[in-house]
PDB file of C-alpha atoms in Angstrom:
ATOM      1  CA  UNK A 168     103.130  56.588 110.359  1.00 74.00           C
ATOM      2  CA  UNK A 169     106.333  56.313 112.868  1.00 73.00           C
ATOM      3  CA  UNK A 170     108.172  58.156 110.704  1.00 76.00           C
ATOM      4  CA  UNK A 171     105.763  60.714 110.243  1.00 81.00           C
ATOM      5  CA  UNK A 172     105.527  60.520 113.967  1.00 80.00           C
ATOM      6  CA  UNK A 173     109.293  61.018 114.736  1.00 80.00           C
ATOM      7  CA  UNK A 174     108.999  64.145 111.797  1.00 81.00           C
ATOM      8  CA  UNK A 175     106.303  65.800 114.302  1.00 86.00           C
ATOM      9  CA  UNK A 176     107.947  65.428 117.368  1.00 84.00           C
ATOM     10  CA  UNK A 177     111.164  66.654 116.106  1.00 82.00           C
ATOM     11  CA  UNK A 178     109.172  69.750 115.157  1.00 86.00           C
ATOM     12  CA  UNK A 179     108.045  69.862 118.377  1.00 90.00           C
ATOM     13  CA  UNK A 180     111.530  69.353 119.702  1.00 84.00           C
ATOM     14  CA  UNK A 181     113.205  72.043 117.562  1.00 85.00           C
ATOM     15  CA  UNK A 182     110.206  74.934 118.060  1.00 88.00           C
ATOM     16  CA  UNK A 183     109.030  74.803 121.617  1.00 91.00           C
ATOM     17  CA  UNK A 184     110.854  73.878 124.773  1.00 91.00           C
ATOM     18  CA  UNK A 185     108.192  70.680 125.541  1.00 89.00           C
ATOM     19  CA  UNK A 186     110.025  68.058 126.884  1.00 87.00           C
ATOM     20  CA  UNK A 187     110.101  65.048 125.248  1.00 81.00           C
ATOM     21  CA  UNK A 188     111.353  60.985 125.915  1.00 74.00           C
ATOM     22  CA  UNK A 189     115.007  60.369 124.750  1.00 65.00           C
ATOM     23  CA  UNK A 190     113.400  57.907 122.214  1.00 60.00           C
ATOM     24  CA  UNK A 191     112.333  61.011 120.300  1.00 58.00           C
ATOM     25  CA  UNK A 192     115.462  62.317 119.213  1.00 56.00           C
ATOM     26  CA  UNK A 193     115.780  64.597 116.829  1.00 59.00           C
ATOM     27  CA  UNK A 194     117.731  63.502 113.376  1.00 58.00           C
ATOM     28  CA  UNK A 195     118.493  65.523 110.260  1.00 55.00           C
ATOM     29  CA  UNK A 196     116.128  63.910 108.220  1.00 60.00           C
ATOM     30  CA  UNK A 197     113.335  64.587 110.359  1.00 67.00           C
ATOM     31  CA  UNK A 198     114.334  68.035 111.087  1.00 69.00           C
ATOM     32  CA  UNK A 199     114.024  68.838 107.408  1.00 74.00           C
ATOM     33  CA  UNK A 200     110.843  67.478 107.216  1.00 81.00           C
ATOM     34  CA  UNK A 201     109.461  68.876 110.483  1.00 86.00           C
ATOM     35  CA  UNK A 202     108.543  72.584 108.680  1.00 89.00           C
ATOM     36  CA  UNK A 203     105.223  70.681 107.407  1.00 90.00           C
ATOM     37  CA  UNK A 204     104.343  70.432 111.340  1.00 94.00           C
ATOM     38  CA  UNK A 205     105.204  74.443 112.080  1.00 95.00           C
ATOM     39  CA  UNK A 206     101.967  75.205 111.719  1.00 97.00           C
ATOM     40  CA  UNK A 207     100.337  72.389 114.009  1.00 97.00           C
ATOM     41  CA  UNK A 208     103.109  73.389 116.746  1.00 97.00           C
ATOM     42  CA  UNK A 209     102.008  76.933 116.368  1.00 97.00           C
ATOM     43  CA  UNK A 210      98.452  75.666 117.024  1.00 98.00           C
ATOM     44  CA  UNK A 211      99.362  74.057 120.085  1.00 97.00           C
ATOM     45  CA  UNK A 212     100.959  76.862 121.535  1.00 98.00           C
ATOM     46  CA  UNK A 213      97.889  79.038 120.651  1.00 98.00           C
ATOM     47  CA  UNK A 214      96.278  76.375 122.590  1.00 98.00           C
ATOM     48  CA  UNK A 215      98.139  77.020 125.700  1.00 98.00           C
ATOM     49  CA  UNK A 216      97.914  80.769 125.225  1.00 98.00           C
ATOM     50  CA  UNK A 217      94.351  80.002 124.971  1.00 98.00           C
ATOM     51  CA  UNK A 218      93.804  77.735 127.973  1.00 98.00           C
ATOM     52  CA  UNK A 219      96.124  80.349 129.946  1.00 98.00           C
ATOM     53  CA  UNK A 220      93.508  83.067 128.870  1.00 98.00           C
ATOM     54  CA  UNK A 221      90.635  81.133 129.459  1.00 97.00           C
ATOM     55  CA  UNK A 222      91.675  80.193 133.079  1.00 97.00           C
ATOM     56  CA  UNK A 223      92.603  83.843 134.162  1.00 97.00           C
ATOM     57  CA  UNK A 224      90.250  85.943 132.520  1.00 95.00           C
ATOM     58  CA  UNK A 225      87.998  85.434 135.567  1.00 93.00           C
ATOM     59  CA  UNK A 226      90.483  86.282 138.382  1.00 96.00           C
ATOM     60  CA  UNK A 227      92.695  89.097 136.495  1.00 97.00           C
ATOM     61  CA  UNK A 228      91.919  92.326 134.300  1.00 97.00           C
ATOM     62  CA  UNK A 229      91.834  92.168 130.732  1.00 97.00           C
ATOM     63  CA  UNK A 230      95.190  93.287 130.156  1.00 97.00           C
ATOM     64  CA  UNK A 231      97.300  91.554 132.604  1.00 98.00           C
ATOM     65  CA  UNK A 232      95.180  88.259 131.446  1.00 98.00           C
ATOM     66  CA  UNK A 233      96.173  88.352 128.064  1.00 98.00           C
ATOM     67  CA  UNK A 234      99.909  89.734 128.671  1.00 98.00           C
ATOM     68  CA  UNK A 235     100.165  86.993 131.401  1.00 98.00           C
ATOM     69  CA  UNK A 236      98.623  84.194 128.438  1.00 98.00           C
ATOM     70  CA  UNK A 237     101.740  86.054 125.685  1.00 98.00           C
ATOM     71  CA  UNK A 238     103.749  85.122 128.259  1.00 98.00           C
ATOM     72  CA  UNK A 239     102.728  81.525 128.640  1.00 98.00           C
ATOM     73  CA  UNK A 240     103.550  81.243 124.945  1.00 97.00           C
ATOM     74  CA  UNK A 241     106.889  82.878 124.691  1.00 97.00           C
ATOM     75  CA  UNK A 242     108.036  80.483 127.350  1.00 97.00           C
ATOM     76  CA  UNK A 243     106.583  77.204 125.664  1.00 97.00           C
ATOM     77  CA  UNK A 244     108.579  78.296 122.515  1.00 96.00           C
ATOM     78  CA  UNK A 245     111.882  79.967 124.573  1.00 95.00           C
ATOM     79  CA  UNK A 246     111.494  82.912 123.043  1.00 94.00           C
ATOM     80  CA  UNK A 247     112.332  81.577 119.537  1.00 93.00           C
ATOM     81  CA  UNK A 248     110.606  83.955 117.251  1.00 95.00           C
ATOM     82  CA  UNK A 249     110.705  87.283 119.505  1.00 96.00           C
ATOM     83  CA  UNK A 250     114.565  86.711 119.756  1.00 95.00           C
ATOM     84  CA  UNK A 251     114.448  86.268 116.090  1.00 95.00           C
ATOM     85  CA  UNK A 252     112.375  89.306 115.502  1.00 96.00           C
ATOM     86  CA  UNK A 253     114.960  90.976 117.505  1.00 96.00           C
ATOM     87  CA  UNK A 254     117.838  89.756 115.791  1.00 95.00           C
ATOM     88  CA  UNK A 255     116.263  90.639 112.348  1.00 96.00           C
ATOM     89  CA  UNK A 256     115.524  94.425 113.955  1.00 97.00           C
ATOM     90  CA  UNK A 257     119.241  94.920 114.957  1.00 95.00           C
ATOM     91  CA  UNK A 258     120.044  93.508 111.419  1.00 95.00           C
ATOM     92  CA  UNK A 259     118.172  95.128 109.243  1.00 96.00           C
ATOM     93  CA  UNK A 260     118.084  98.543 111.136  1.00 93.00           C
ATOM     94  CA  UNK A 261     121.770  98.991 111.473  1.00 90.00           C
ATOM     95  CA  UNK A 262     123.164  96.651 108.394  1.00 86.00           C
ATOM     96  CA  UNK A 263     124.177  98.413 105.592  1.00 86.00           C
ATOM     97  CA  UNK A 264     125.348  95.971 103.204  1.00 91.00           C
ATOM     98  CA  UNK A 265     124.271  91.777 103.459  1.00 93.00           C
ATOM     99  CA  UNK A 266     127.408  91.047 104.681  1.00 93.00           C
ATOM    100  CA  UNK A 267     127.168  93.298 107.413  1.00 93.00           C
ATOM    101  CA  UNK A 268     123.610  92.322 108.537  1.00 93.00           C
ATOM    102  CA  UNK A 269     124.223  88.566 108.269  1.00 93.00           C
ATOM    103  CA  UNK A 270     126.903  89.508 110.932  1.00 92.00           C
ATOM    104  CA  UNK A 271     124.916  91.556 113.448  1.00 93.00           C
ATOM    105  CA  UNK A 272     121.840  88.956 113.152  1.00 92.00           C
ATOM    106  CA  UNK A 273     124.554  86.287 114.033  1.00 89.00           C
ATOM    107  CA  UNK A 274     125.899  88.187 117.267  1.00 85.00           C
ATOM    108  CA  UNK A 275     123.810  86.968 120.352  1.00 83.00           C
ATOM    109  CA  UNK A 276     123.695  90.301 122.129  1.00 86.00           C
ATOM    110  CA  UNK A 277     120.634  92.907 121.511  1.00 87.00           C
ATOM    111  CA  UNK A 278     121.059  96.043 120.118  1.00 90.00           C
ATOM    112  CA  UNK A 279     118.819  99.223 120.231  1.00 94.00           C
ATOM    113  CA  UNK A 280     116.627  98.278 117.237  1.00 95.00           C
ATOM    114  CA  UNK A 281     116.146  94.786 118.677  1.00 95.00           C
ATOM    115  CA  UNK A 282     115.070  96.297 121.927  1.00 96.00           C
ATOM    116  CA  UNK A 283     112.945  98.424 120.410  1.00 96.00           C
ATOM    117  CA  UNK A 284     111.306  96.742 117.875  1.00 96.00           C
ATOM    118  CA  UNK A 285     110.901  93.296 120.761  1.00 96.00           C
ATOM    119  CA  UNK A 286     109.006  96.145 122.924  1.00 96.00           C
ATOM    120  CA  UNK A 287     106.730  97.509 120.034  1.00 97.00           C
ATOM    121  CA  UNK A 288     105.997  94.402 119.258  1.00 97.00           C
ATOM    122  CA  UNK A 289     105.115  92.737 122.470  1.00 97.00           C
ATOM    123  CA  UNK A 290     102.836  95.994 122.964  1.00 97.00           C
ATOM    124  CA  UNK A 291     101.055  95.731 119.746  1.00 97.00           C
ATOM    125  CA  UNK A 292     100.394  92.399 119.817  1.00 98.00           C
ATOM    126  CA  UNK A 293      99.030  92.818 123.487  1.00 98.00           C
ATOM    127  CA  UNK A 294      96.969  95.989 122.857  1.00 98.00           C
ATOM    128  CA  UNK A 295      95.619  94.186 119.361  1.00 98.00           C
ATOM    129  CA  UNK A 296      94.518  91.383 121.614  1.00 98.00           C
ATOM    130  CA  UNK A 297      92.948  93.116 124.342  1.00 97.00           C
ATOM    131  CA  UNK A 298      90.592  95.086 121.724  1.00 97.00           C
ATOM    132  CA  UNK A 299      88.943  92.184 120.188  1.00 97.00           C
ATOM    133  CA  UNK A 300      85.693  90.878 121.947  1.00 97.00           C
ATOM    134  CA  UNK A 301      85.916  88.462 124.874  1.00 96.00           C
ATOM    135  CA  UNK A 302      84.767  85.166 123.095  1.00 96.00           C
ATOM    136  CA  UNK A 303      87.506  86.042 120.373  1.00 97.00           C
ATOM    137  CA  UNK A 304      90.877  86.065 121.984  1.00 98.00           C
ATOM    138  CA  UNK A 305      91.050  82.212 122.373  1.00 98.00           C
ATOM    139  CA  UNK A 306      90.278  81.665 118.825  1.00 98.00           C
ATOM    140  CA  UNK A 307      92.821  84.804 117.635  1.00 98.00           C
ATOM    141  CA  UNK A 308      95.276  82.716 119.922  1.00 98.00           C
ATOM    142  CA  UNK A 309      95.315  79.368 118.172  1.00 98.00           C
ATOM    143  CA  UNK A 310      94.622  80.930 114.356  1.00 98.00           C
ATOM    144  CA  UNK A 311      97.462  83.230 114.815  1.00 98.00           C
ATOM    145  CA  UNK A 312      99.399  80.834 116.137  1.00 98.00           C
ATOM    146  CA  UNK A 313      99.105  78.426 113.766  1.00 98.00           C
ATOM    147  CA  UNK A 314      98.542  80.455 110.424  1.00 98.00           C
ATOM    148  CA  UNK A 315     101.296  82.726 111.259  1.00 97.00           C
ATOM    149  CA  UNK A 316     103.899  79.601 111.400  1.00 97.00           C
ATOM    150  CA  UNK A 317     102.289  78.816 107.794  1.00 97.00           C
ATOM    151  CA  UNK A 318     103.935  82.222 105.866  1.00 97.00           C
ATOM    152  CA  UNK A 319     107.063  81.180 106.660  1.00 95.00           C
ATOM    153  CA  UNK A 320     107.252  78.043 105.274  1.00 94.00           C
ATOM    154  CA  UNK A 321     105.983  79.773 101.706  1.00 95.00           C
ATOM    155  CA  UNK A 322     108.867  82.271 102.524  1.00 95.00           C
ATOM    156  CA  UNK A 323     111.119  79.139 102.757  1.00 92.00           C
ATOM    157  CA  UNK A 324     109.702  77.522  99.378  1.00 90.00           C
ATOM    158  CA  UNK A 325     109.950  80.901  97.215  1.00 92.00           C
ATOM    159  CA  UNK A 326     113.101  82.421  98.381  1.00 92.00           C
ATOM    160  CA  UNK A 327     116.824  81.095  99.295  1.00 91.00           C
ATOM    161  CA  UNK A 328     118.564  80.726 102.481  1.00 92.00           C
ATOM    162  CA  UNK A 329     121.840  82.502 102.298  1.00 92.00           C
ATOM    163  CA  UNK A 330     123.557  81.332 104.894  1.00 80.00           C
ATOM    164  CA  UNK A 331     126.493  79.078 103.905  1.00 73.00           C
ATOM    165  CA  UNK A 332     128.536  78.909 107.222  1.00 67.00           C
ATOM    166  CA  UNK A 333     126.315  76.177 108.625  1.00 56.00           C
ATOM    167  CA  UNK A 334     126.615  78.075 112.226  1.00 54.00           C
ATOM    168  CA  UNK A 335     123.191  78.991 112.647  1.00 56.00           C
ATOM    169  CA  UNK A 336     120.725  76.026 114.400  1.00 54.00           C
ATOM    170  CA  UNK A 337     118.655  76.614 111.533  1.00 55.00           C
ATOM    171  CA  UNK A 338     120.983  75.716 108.761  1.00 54.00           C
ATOM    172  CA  UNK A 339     119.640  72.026 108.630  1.00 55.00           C
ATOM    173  CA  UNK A 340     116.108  73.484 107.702  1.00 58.00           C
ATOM    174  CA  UNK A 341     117.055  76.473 105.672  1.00 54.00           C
ATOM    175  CA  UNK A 342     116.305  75.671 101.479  1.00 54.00           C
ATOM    176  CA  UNK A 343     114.597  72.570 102.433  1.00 59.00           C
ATOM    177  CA  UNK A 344     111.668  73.060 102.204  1.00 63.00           C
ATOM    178  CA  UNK A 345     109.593  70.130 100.105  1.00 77.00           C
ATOM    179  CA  UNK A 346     106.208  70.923  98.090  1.00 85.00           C
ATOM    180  CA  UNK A 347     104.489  68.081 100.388  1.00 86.00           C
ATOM    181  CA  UNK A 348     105.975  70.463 103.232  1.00 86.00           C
ATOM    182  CA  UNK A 349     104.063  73.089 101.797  1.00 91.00           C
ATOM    183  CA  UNK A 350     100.992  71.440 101.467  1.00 93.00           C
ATOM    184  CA  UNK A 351     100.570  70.081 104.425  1.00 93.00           C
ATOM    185  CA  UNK A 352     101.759  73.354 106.016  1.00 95.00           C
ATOM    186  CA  UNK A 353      99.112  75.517 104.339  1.00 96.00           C
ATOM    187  CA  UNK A 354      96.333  72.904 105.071  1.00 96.00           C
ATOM    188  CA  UNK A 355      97.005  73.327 108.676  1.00 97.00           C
ATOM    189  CA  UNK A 356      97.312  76.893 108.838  1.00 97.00           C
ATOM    190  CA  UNK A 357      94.460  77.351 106.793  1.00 97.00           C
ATOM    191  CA  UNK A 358      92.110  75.437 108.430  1.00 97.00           C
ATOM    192  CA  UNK A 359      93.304  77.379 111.847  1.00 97.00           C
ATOM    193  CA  UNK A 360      91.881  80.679 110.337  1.00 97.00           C
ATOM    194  CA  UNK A 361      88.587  78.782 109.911  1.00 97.00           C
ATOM    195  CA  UNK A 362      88.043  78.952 113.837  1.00 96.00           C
ATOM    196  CA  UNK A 363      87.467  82.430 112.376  1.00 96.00           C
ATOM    197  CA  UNK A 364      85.331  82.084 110.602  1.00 95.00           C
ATOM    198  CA  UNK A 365      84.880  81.862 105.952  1.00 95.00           C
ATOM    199  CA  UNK A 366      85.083  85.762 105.896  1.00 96.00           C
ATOM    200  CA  UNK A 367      87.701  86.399 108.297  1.00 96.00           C
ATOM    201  CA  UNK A 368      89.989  83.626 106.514  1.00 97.00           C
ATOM    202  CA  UNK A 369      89.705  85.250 103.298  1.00 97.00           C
ATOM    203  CA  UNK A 370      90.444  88.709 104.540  1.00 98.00           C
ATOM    204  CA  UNK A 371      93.136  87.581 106.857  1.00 98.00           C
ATOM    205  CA  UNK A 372      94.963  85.368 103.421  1.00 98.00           C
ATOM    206  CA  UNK A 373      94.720  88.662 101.425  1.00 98.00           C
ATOM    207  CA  UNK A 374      96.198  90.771 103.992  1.00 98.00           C
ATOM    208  CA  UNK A 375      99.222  88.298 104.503  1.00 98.00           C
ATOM    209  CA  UNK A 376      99.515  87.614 100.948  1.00 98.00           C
ATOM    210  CA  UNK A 377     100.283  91.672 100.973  1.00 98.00           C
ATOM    211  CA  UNK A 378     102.519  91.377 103.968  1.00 98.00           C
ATOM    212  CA  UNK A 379     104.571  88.470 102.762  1.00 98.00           C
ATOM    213  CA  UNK A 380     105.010  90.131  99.164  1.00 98.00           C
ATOM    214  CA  UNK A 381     106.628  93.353 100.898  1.00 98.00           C
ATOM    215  CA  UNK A 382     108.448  91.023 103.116  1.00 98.00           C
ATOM    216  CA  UNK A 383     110.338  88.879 100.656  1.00 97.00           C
ATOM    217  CA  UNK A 384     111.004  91.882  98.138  1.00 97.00           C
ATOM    218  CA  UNK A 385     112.346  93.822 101.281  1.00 97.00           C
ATOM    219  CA  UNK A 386     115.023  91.011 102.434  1.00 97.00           C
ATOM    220  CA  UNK A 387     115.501  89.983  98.797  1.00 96.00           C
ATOM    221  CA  UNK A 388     116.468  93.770  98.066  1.00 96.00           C
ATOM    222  CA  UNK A 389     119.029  93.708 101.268  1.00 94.00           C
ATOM    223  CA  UNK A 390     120.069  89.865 101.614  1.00 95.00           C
ATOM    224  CA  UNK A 391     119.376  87.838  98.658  1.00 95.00           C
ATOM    225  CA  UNK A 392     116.993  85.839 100.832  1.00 94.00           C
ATOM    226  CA  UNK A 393     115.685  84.567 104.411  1.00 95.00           C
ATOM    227  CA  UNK A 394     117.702  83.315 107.548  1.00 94.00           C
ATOM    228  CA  UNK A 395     116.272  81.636 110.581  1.00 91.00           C
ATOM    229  CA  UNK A 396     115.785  85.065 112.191  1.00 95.00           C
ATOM    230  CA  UNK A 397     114.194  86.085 109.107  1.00 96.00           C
ATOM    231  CA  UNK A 398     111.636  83.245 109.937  1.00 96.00           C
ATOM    232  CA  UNK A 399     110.728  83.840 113.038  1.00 96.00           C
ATOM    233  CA  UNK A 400     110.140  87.624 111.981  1.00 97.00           C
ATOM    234  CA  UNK A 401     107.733  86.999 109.690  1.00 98.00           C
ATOM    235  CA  UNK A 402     106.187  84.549 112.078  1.00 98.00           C
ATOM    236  CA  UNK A 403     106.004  87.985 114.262  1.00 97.00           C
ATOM    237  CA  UNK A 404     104.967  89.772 112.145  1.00 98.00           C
ATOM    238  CA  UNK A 405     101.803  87.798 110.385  1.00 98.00           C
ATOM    239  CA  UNK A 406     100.835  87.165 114.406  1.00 98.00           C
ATOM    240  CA  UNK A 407      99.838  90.801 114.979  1.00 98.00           C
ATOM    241  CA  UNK A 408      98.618  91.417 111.489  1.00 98.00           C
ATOM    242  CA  UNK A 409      95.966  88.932 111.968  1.00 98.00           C
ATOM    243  CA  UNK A 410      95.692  90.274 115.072  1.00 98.00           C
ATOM    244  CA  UNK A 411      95.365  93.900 113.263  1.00 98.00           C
ATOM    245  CA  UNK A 412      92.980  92.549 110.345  1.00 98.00           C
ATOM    246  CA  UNK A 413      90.696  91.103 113.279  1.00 98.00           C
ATOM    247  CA  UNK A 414      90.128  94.470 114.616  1.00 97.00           C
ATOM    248  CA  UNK A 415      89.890  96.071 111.497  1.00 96.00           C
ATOM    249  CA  UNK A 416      86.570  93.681 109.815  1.00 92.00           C
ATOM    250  CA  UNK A 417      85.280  93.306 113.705  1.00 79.00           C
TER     251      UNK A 417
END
C-alpha cells in the first residue's frame, strides 16, 4: 500500500503542478509505475475543471465559464499536454524525415503549426463544451479527463518510444509501460466514461478505438513510434473527441 502510495503521488508529481511534502519524492521506480495512475490524475483535474465550472456558471456567461474552468485545468497540469500538442504540431507539420521531427519536437520554442494547431484546439475544445447541455459539462470534464489520459497508456503498451538520447523528462516512462499498468489504467478510465452513462461509454470506446488506430499508424508511418509530446497529443486529442462524440449522440 505505501508503495503503491508513493507510485500515485509521483504521478501526481510528474503530471500536474500540485504541490506535494518533500517526503513524496519522486524516484525512478515509481515514475515508471505512475502511468497506471494517469488516468486517476486526469480525473482529478476534470474535477477541478468541474468544481471551477460549477462555481462560475452562476456569475459568468456560458462561454467565459467554461474557457475560465479550461483554464483552471491547464494551470493544475502547467500546460503539459497543450505544450505537447504543440510540440507534436510543429513536428509533424514541418518534419520531413524522423530525424528531423524528433529535432523540432525537442526545440522549446513554438512554431507556426504549434501556434496554430494550440489555438484550434483550445477553440474546439471550448466551443464542443459550451454546446453540450448544462448538467453535462461537469461530467464531460472529469470523463474526458480521465479517459483521455487512458489512450495513451495503450499507445505506450502497443508502440515503441524512439527516443534514445535520454534528454526528454519523459524518457524514464517511455517503453515502460507494464500490463498491470494497463489494467489498472483502462479500469479507471473506463469507469470515468460511466459518469456518462452505458451508451455513451460504448460509443465514446468505439470512436477512440478509431482515433487511436489512425493515430499510431500515422506516427508509426513518420517516427517509428510515440515520444512524450506524442502523449500528450493524443491525450488532446481523445479530450475533444469525446467532447465531439458527446455532441454528436446528444
Amino acid at each position: 500500500m505505501k508503495k503503491e502510495l508513493q507510485v500515485f503521488l509521483s504521478a501526481i508529481g510528474f503530471f500536474t503542478r500540485i504541490p506535494l511534502p518533500q517526503s513524496a519524492g519522486m524516484n525512478v521506480h515509481s515514475l515508471r509505475d505512475a502511468i497506471r495512475y494517469f488516468p486517476l490524475v486526469g480525473a482529478i483535474v476534470g474535477s477541478l475543471s468541474a468544481l471551477a465550472f460549477v462555481g462560475l456558471e452562476g456569475y459568468f456567461p456560458l462561454h467565459l465559464s467554461v474557457m475560465l474552468s479550461l483554464v483552471v485545468g491547464i494551470l493544475v497540469t502547467g500546460a503539459l499536454h497543450e505544450d505537447g500538442f504543440a510540440d507534436f504540431c510543429d513536428g509533424y507539420g514541418a518534419g520531413y524525415t524522423k530525424e528531423r521531427i524528433l529535432s523540432i519536437m525537442k526545440d522549446s520554442s513554438t512554431g507556426v503549426y504549434g501556434a496554430v494547431g494550440i489555438v484550434c484546439m483550445l477553440g474546439v475544445r471550448l466551443l464542443a463544451l459550451a454546446s453540450l447541455p448544462l448538467w453535462l459539462i461537469p461530467l464531460a470534464f472529469i470523463a474526458a479527463h480521465a479517459y483521455s489520459r487512458f489512450v495513451p497508456v495503450v499507445l505506450m503498451f502497443t508502440s515503441v518510444y524512439v527516443r534514445t538520447d535520454g534528454t526528454s523528462k519523459s524518457s524514464v516512462v517511455g517503453g515502460h509501460a507494464s500490463l498491470l499498468s494497463l489494467v489498472v489504467a483502462g479500469c479507471i478510465g473506463l469507469a470515468s466514461l460511466l459518469l456518462l452513462g452505458a451508451y455513451n461509454l460504448a460509443v465514446i470506446v468505439a470512436v477512440s478505438a478509431v482515433v487511436l488506430l489512425l493515430f499510431r499508424w500515422y506516427i508509426t508511418r513518420k517516427t517509428g513510434g510515440y515520444t512524450g509530446d506524442v502523449l500528450g497529443a493524443l491525450q488532446q486529442i481523445v479530450e475533444v473527441s469525446v467532447y465531439l462524440t458527446l455532441i454528436a449522440i446528444a
